[in-house]
Amino acid sequence: VWRYIAVAYPQKNRIWCGMTNTLLAITSSYVVCPLLGIPLYMSLRIKPYFDLLGSDGNPFKAMNNESARNVTLYRTYPSELAEKNPTLQNVNFWIYSVVIKLIPCIALTILSLRLVGALLEAKHRRKQLTGTSRGMKQIVDGRVVDVQHKKNSKNMEKEKQTDRTTRMLLAVLLLFLITEFPQGILGLLSAVLGPPFFYNCYLKLGDLMDVMA
């Protein structure tokens, strides 16, 4: 959002993106994110259990082997509150898939397109101004001569740095969308289709999505 304002509205950048608004945005993110995670905290619990592992770290099936060792593992399970109230799990899926995943992805997609459009418009406007300045003429000693206005090298480097920063930000946003959109869609399908889809599809793809993220 800050980059889009800087590119599309440079004259209002200092007003809209001042220190007060910046601190307000940061504080809001620290307050809203834990509130959105409350249903998730209430629907899960961590339980320890004992297992017999081999030297390779995988579950060991044969007994009486010196290489086997007892270990304590921790896994997440549905909490007692979630088991007694299936509605809590549904609310959790809807918040996770729609509010945390899909809405930010859609907003970032629209913002990225607007940012690209603003960047292209700024470049076009810059070329027009440069062409106009180069086409200016001046009368010197009764003769009409062309005036060449060369851009300052410092300004040129600043513009190139701004373009590089914008491209890098767009690349990061694209990677974010590639990894987050599938998770949001699978979470939404889990909320709509219920436990069969969650256990047969979502859980089997969970490790792959975590690696991508």
GROMACS .gro file of C-alpha atoms in nm:
model
  213
    1VAL     CA    1   0.000   0.000   0.000
    2TRP     CA    2   0.282   0.237   0.091
    3ARG     CA    3   0.463   0.170  -0.238
    4TYR     CA    4   0.144   0.219  -0.439
    5ILE     CA    5   0.079   0.555  -0.273
    6ALA     CA    6   0.440   0.659  -0.333
    7VAL     CA    7   0.415   0.574  -0.705
    8ALA     CA    8   0.057   0.682  -0.779
    9TYR     CA    9   0.030   0.983  -0.547
   10PRO     CA   10   0.382   1.119  -0.490
   11GLN     CA   11   0.249   1.463  -0.395
   12LYS     CA   12   0.046   1.312  -0.106
   13ASN     CA   13   0.299   1.052   0.001
   14ARG     CA   14   0.433   1.243   0.300
   15ILE     CA   15   0.083   1.321   0.426
   16TRP     CA   16  -0.076   0.977   0.390
   17CYS     CA   17   0.237   0.778   0.480
   18GLY     CA   18   0.352   0.990   0.769
   19MET     CA   19   0.489   0.857   1.095
   20THR     CA   20   0.149   0.868   1.269
   21ASN     CA   21  -0.026   0.657   1.005
   22THR     CA   22   0.270   0.419   0.991
   23LEU     CA   23   0.264   0.357   1.366
   24LEU     CA   24  -0.114   0.316   1.353
   25ALA     CA   25  -0.087   0.053   1.078
   26ILE     CA   26   0.185  -0.141   1.264
   27THR     CA   27  -0.008  -0.131   1.592
   28SER     CA   28  -0.328  -0.245   1.421
   29SER     CA   29  -0.152  -0.546   1.270
   30TYR     CA   30  -0.020  -0.652   1.611
   31VAL     CA   31  -0.369  -0.620   1.761
   32VAL     CA   32  -0.581  -0.772   1.482
   33CYS     CA   33  -0.364  -1.078   1.409
   34PRO     CA   34  -0.386  -1.230   1.762
   35LEU     CA   35  -0.761  -1.166   1.766
   36LEU     CA   36  -0.805  -1.357   1.439
   37GLY     CA   37  -0.602  -1.644   1.583
   38ILE     CA   38  -0.821  -1.690   1.893
   39PRO     CA   39  -1.048  -1.956   1.732
   40LEU     CA   40  -0.738  -2.149   1.624
   41TYR     CA   41  -0.591  -2.138   1.974
   42MET     CA   42  -0.920  -2.261   2.120
   43SER     CA   43  -0.964  -2.549   1.874
   44LEU     CA   44  -0.622  -2.715   1.912
   45ARG     CA   45  -0.418  -2.868   2.192
   46ILE     CA   46  -0.073  -3.025   2.213
   47LYS     CA   47  -0.044  -3.370   2.366
   48PRO     CA   48   0.271  -3.575   2.434
   49TYR     CA   49   0.290  -3.943   2.351
   50PHE     CA   50   0.564  -4.205   2.363
   51ASP     CA   51   0.696  -4.388   2.060
   52LEU     CA   52   0.974  -4.631   1.972
   53LEU     CA   53   1.211  -4.498   1.706
   54GLY     CA   54   1.495  -4.661   1.519
   55SER     CA   55   1.838  -4.518   1.446
   56ASP     CA   56   1.702  -4.345   1.134
   57GLY     CA   57   1.437  -4.158   1.334
   58ASN     CA   58   1.141  -4.350   1.190
   59PRO     CA   59   0.893  -4.554   1.398
   60PHE     CA   60   1.049  -4.888   1.490
   61LYS     CA   61   0.833  -5.198   1.464
   62ALA     CA   62   1.066  -5.479   1.575
   63MET     CA   63   1.106  -5.531   1.947
   64ASN     CA   64   1.413  -5.610   2.158
   65ASN     CA   65   1.658  -5.420   1.939
   66GLU     CA   66   1.944  -5.224   2.088
   67SER     CA   67   1.920  -4.949   1.825
   68ALA     CA   68   1.560  -4.866   1.921
   69ARG     CA   69   1.496  -4.592   2.173
   70ASN     CA   70   1.195  -4.449   2.352
   71VAL     CA   71   1.118  -4.086   2.274
   72THR     CA   72   0.849  -3.838   2.369
   73LEU     CA   73   0.677  -3.675   2.073
   74TYR     CA   74   0.426  -3.392   2.066
   75ARG     CA   75   0.134  -3.364   1.826
   76THR     CA   76  -0.159  -3.133   1.783
   77TYR     CA   77  -0.509  -3.266   1.840
   78PRO     CA   78  -0.854  -3.109   1.845
   79SER     CA   79  -0.923  -2.961   2.186
   80GLU     CA   80  -1.204  -3.082   2.409
   81LEU     CA   81  -1.394  -2.763   2.332
   82ALA     CA   82  -1.364  -2.826   1.957
   83GLU     CA   83  -1.472  -3.189   1.993
   84LYS     CA   84  -1.784  -3.085   2.182
   85ASN     CA   85  -1.859  -2.790   1.951
   86PRO     CA   86  -1.811  -2.868   1.580
   87THR     CA   87  -1.920  -2.512   1.504
   88LEU     CA   88  -1.589  -2.389   1.643
   89GLN     CA   89  -1.398  -2.591   1.385
   90ASN     CA   90  -1.615  -2.453   1.105
   91VAL     CA   91  -1.563  -2.098   1.226
   92ASN     CA   92  -1.190  -2.164   1.242
   93PHE     CA   93  -1.184  -2.291   0.882
   94TRP     CA   94  -1.382  -1.992   0.757
   95ILE     CA   95  -1.160  -1.741   0.936
   96TYR     CA   96  -0.842  -1.918   0.824
   97SER     CA   97  -0.943  -1.965   0.460
   98VAL     CA   98  -1.140  -1.647   0.390
   99VAL     CA   99  -1.017  -1.379   0.631
  100ILE     CA  100  -0.652  -1.481   0.669
  101LYS     CA  101  -0.584  -1.627   0.323
  102LEU     CA  102  -0.827  -1.539   0.044
  103ILE     CA  103  -0.913  -1.178   0.130
  104PRO     CA  104  -0.544  -1.073   0.162
  105CYS     CA  105  -0.461  -1.259  -0.161
  106ILE     CA  106  -0.742  -1.089  -0.353
  107ALA     CA  107  -0.648  -0.751  -0.208
  108LEU     CA  108  -0.281  -0.803  -0.296
  109THR     CA  109  -0.373  -0.911  -0.649
  110ILE     CA  110  -0.576  -0.594  -0.706
  111LEU     CA  111  -0.308  -0.381  -0.543
  112SER     CA  112  -0.033  -0.540  -0.755
  113LEU     CA  113  -0.224  -0.469  -1.076
  114ARG     CA  114  -0.286  -0.111  -0.966
  115LEU     CA  115   0.081  -0.076  -0.875
  116VAL     CA  116   0.194  -0.199  -1.217
  117GLY     CA  117  -0.052   0.038  -1.385
  118ALA     CA  118   0.068   0.331  -1.173
  119LEU     CA  119   0.431   0.246  -1.249
  120LEU     CA  120   0.368   0.235  -1.625
  121GLU     CA  121   0.172   0.560  -1.608
  122ALA     CA  122   0.453   0.728  -1.415
  123LYS     CA  123   0.707   0.615  -1.675
  124HIS     CA  124   0.487   0.740  -1.959
  125ARG     CA  125   0.439   1.074  -1.787
  126ARG     CA  126   0.814   1.100  -1.725
  127LYS     CA  127   0.889   1.035  -2.093
  128GLN     CA  128   0.639   1.299  -2.197
  129LEU     CA  129   0.796   1.555  -1.967
  130THR     CA  130   1.143   1.464  -2.090
  131GLY     CA  131   1.037   1.489  -2.454
  132THR     CA  132   0.869   1.823  -2.393
  133SER     CA  133   1.173   1.966  -2.222
  134ARG     CA  134   1.403   1.845  -2.500
  135GLY     CA  135   1.178   2.001  -2.764
  136MET     CA  136   1.192   2.347  -2.609
  137LYS     CA  137   1.357   2.623  -2.808
  138GLN     CA  138   1.516   2.947  -2.701
  139ILE     CA  139   1.611   3.269  -2.880
  140VAL     CA  140   1.979   3.354  -2.839
  141ASP     CA  141   2.127   3.659  -3.018
  142GLY     CA  142   1.827   3.673  -3.248
  143ARG     CA  143   1.853   3.306  -3.346
  144VAL     CA  144   1.627   3.016  -3.248
  145VAL     CA  145   1.832   2.733  -3.098
  146ASP     CA  146   1.741   2.403  -2.932
  147VAL     CA  147   1.789   2.371  -2.557
  148GLN     CA  148   1.901   2.029  -2.439
  149HIS     CA  149   1.792   1.955  -2.084
  150LYS     CA  150   1.985   1.660  -1.959
  151LYS     CA  151   1.866   1.487  -1.650
  152ASN     CA  152   2.081   1.503  -1.350
  153SER     CA  153   2.265   1.173  -1.298
  154LYS     CA  154   2.157   1.170  -0.935
  155ASN     CA  155   1.789   1.194  -1.030
  156MET     CA  156   1.831   0.922  -1.292
  157GLU     CA  157   1.986   0.688  -1.038
  158LYS     CA  158   1.709   0.764  -0.789
  159GLU     CA  159   1.442   0.679  -1.048
  160LYS     CA  160   1.619   0.354  -1.138
  161GLN     CA  161   1.641   0.261  -0.770
  162THR     CA  162   1.268   0.327  -0.727
  163ASP     CA  163   1.188   0.106  -1.026
  164ARG     CA  164   1.408  -0.175  -0.891
  165THR     CA  165   1.241  -0.155  -0.551
  166THR     CA  166   0.896  -0.171  -0.709
  167ARG     CA  167   0.989  -0.471  -0.925
  168MET     CA  168   1.134  -0.653  -0.624
  169LEU     CA  169   0.818  -0.585  -0.425
  170LEU     CA  170   0.603  -0.719  -0.708
  171ALA     CA  171   0.815  -1.036  -0.722
  172VAL     CA  172   0.768  -1.090  -0.347
  173LEU     CA  173   0.393  -1.036  -0.381
  174LEU     CA  174   0.377  -1.286  -0.668
  175LEU     CA  175   0.557  -1.551  -0.462
  176PHE     CA  176   0.322  -1.482  -0.172
  177LEU     CA  177   0.017  -1.528  -0.393
  178ILE     CA  178   0.151  -1.853  -0.542
  179THR     CA  179   0.194  -2.008  -0.197
  180GLU     CA  180  -0.106  -1.861  -0.014
  181PHE     CA  181  -0.384  -1.892  -0.272
  182PRO     CA  182  -0.383  -2.277  -0.275
  183GLN     CA  183  -0.395  -2.289   0.106
  184GLY     CA  184  -0.690  -2.053   0.115
  185ILE     CA  185  -0.878  -2.248  -0.150
  186LEU     CA  186  -0.817  -2.582   0.025
  187GLY     CA  187  -0.922  -2.431   0.357
  188LEU     CA  188  -1.241  -2.297   0.201
  189LEU     CA  189  -1.319  -2.637   0.048
  190SER     CA  190  -1.259  -2.799   0.388
  191ALA     CA  191  -1.512  -2.563   0.544
  192VAL     CA  192  -1.767  -2.625   0.269
  193LEU     CA  193  -1.723  -3.000   0.211
  194GLY     CA  194  -1.654  -3.098   0.572
  195PRO     CA  195  -1.424  -3.352   0.742
  196PRO     CA  196  -1.402  -3.604   0.451
  197PHE     CA  197  -1.225  -3.350   0.229
  198PHE     CA  198  -1.011  -3.228   0.519
  199TYR     CA  199  -0.877  -3.573   0.610
  200ASN     CA  200  -0.850  -3.712   0.256
  201CYS     CA  201  -0.710  -3.407   0.075
  202TYR     CA  202  -0.610  -3.120   0.302
  203LEU     CA  203  -0.395  -3.320   0.545
  204LYS     CA  204  -0.219  -3.508   0.265
  205LEU     CA  205  -0.121  -3.182   0.097
  206GLY     CA  206  -0.033  -3.004   0.421
  207ASP     CA  207   0.340  -3.086   0.414
  208LEU     CA  208   0.371  -2.975   0.051
  209MET     CA  209   0.200  -2.644   0.125
  210ASP     CA  210   0.423  -2.586   0.428
  211VAL     CA  211   0.735  -2.648   0.215
  212MET     CA  212   0.610  -2.404  -0.049
  213ALA     CA  213   0.535  -2.140   0.213
   0.00000   0.00000   0.00000
